Each structure stands twice: as structure tokens, then as C-alpha cells.
CSV table of C-alpha atoms in Angstrom, one decimal:
chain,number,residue,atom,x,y,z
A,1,UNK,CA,-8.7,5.5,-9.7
A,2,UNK,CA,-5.3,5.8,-7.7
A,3,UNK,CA,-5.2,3.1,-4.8
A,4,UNK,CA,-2.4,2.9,-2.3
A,5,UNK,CA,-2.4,-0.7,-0.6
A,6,UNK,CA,-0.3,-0.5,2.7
A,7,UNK,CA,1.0,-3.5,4.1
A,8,UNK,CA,1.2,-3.4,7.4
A,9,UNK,CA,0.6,-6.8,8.4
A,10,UNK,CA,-2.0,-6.0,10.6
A,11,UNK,CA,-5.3,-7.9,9.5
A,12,UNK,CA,-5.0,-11.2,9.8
A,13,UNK,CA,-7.5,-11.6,5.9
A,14,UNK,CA,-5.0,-9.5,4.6
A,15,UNK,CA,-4.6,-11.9,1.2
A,16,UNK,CA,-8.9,-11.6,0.4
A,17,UNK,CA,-8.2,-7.9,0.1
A,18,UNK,CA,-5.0,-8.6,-1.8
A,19,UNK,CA,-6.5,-10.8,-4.5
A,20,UNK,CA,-9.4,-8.1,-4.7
A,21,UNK,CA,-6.8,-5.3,-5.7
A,22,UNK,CA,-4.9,-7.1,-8.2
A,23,UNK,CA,-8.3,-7.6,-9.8
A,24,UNK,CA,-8.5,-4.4,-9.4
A,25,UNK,CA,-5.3,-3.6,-11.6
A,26,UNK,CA,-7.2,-3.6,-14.8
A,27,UNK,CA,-8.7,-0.9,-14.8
A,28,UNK,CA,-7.4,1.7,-11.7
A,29,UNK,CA,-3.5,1.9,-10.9
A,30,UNK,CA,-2.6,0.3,-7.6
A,31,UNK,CA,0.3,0.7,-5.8
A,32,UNK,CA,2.0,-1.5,-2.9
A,33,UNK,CA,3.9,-0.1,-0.6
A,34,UNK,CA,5.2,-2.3,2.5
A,35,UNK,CA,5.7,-0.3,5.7
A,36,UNK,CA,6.9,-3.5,7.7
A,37,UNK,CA,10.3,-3.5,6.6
A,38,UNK,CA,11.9,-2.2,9.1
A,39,UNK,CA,15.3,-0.7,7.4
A,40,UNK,CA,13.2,2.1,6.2
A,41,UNK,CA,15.0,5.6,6.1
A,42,UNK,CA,12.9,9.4,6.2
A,43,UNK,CA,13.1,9.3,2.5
A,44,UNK,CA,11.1,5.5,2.0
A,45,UNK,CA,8.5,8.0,4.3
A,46,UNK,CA,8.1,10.8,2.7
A,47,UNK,CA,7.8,8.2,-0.5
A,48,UNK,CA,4.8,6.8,1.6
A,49,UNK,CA,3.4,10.1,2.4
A,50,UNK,CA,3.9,11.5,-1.1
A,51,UNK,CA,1.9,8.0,-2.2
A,52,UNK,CA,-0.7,8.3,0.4
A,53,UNK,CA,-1.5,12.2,-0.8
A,54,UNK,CA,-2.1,11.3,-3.9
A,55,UNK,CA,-4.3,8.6,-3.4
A,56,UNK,CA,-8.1,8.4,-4.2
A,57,UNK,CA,-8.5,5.0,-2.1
A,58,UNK,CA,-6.1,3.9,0.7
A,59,UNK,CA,-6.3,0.7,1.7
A,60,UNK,CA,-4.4,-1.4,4.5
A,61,UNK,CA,-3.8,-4.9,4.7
């Protein structure tokens, strides 16, 4: 399985969802992408977007 983790620093349990994913990383491909940063240009997006669409599980922490 493909899962997208977002960080968006919105959930304040954000590291018991964390932990869980890395577990996780034996057996499905997770990726991490970090949306707070705030130098991001239209090309870090459309590398987000490209992420999210290819996705089976999204998940934001």
C-alpha cells in the first residue's frame, strides 16, 4: 500500500500516528511530506498533489 503522511501540524497526537506509520514502513511505502514549511514554491505543490494522487491512504498529522 502507498501512504502519504502530511504534516500539517495540526493534531496535537500527531507523534502516536507517526510511530504507527513507521511501523508501518515494513511492509507498505510511506511517504512524508511537510506542508508547514513555509518557503514552499508551485512546484513543492504540484509534488504534494502528484503524491496525494497517487496515494491509497492519506494521512495527516
Amino acid at each position: 500500500m502507498n501512504i502519504v503522511q502530511l504534516n500539517t501540524g495540526l493534531f496535537p497526537d500527531a507523534q502516536t500516528v507517526i510511530a504507527a506509520l513507521r511501523q508501518a514502513t515494513a511492509t507498505h511505502r510511506v511517504d512524508v511530506v511537510d506542508i508547514r514549511r513555509l518557503d514552499l514554491q508551485e512546484r513543492d505543490w504540484d509534488g504534494v498533489i502528484a503524491a496525494i494522487l497517487a496515494a491509497d491512504l492519506v494521512v495527516s498529522t
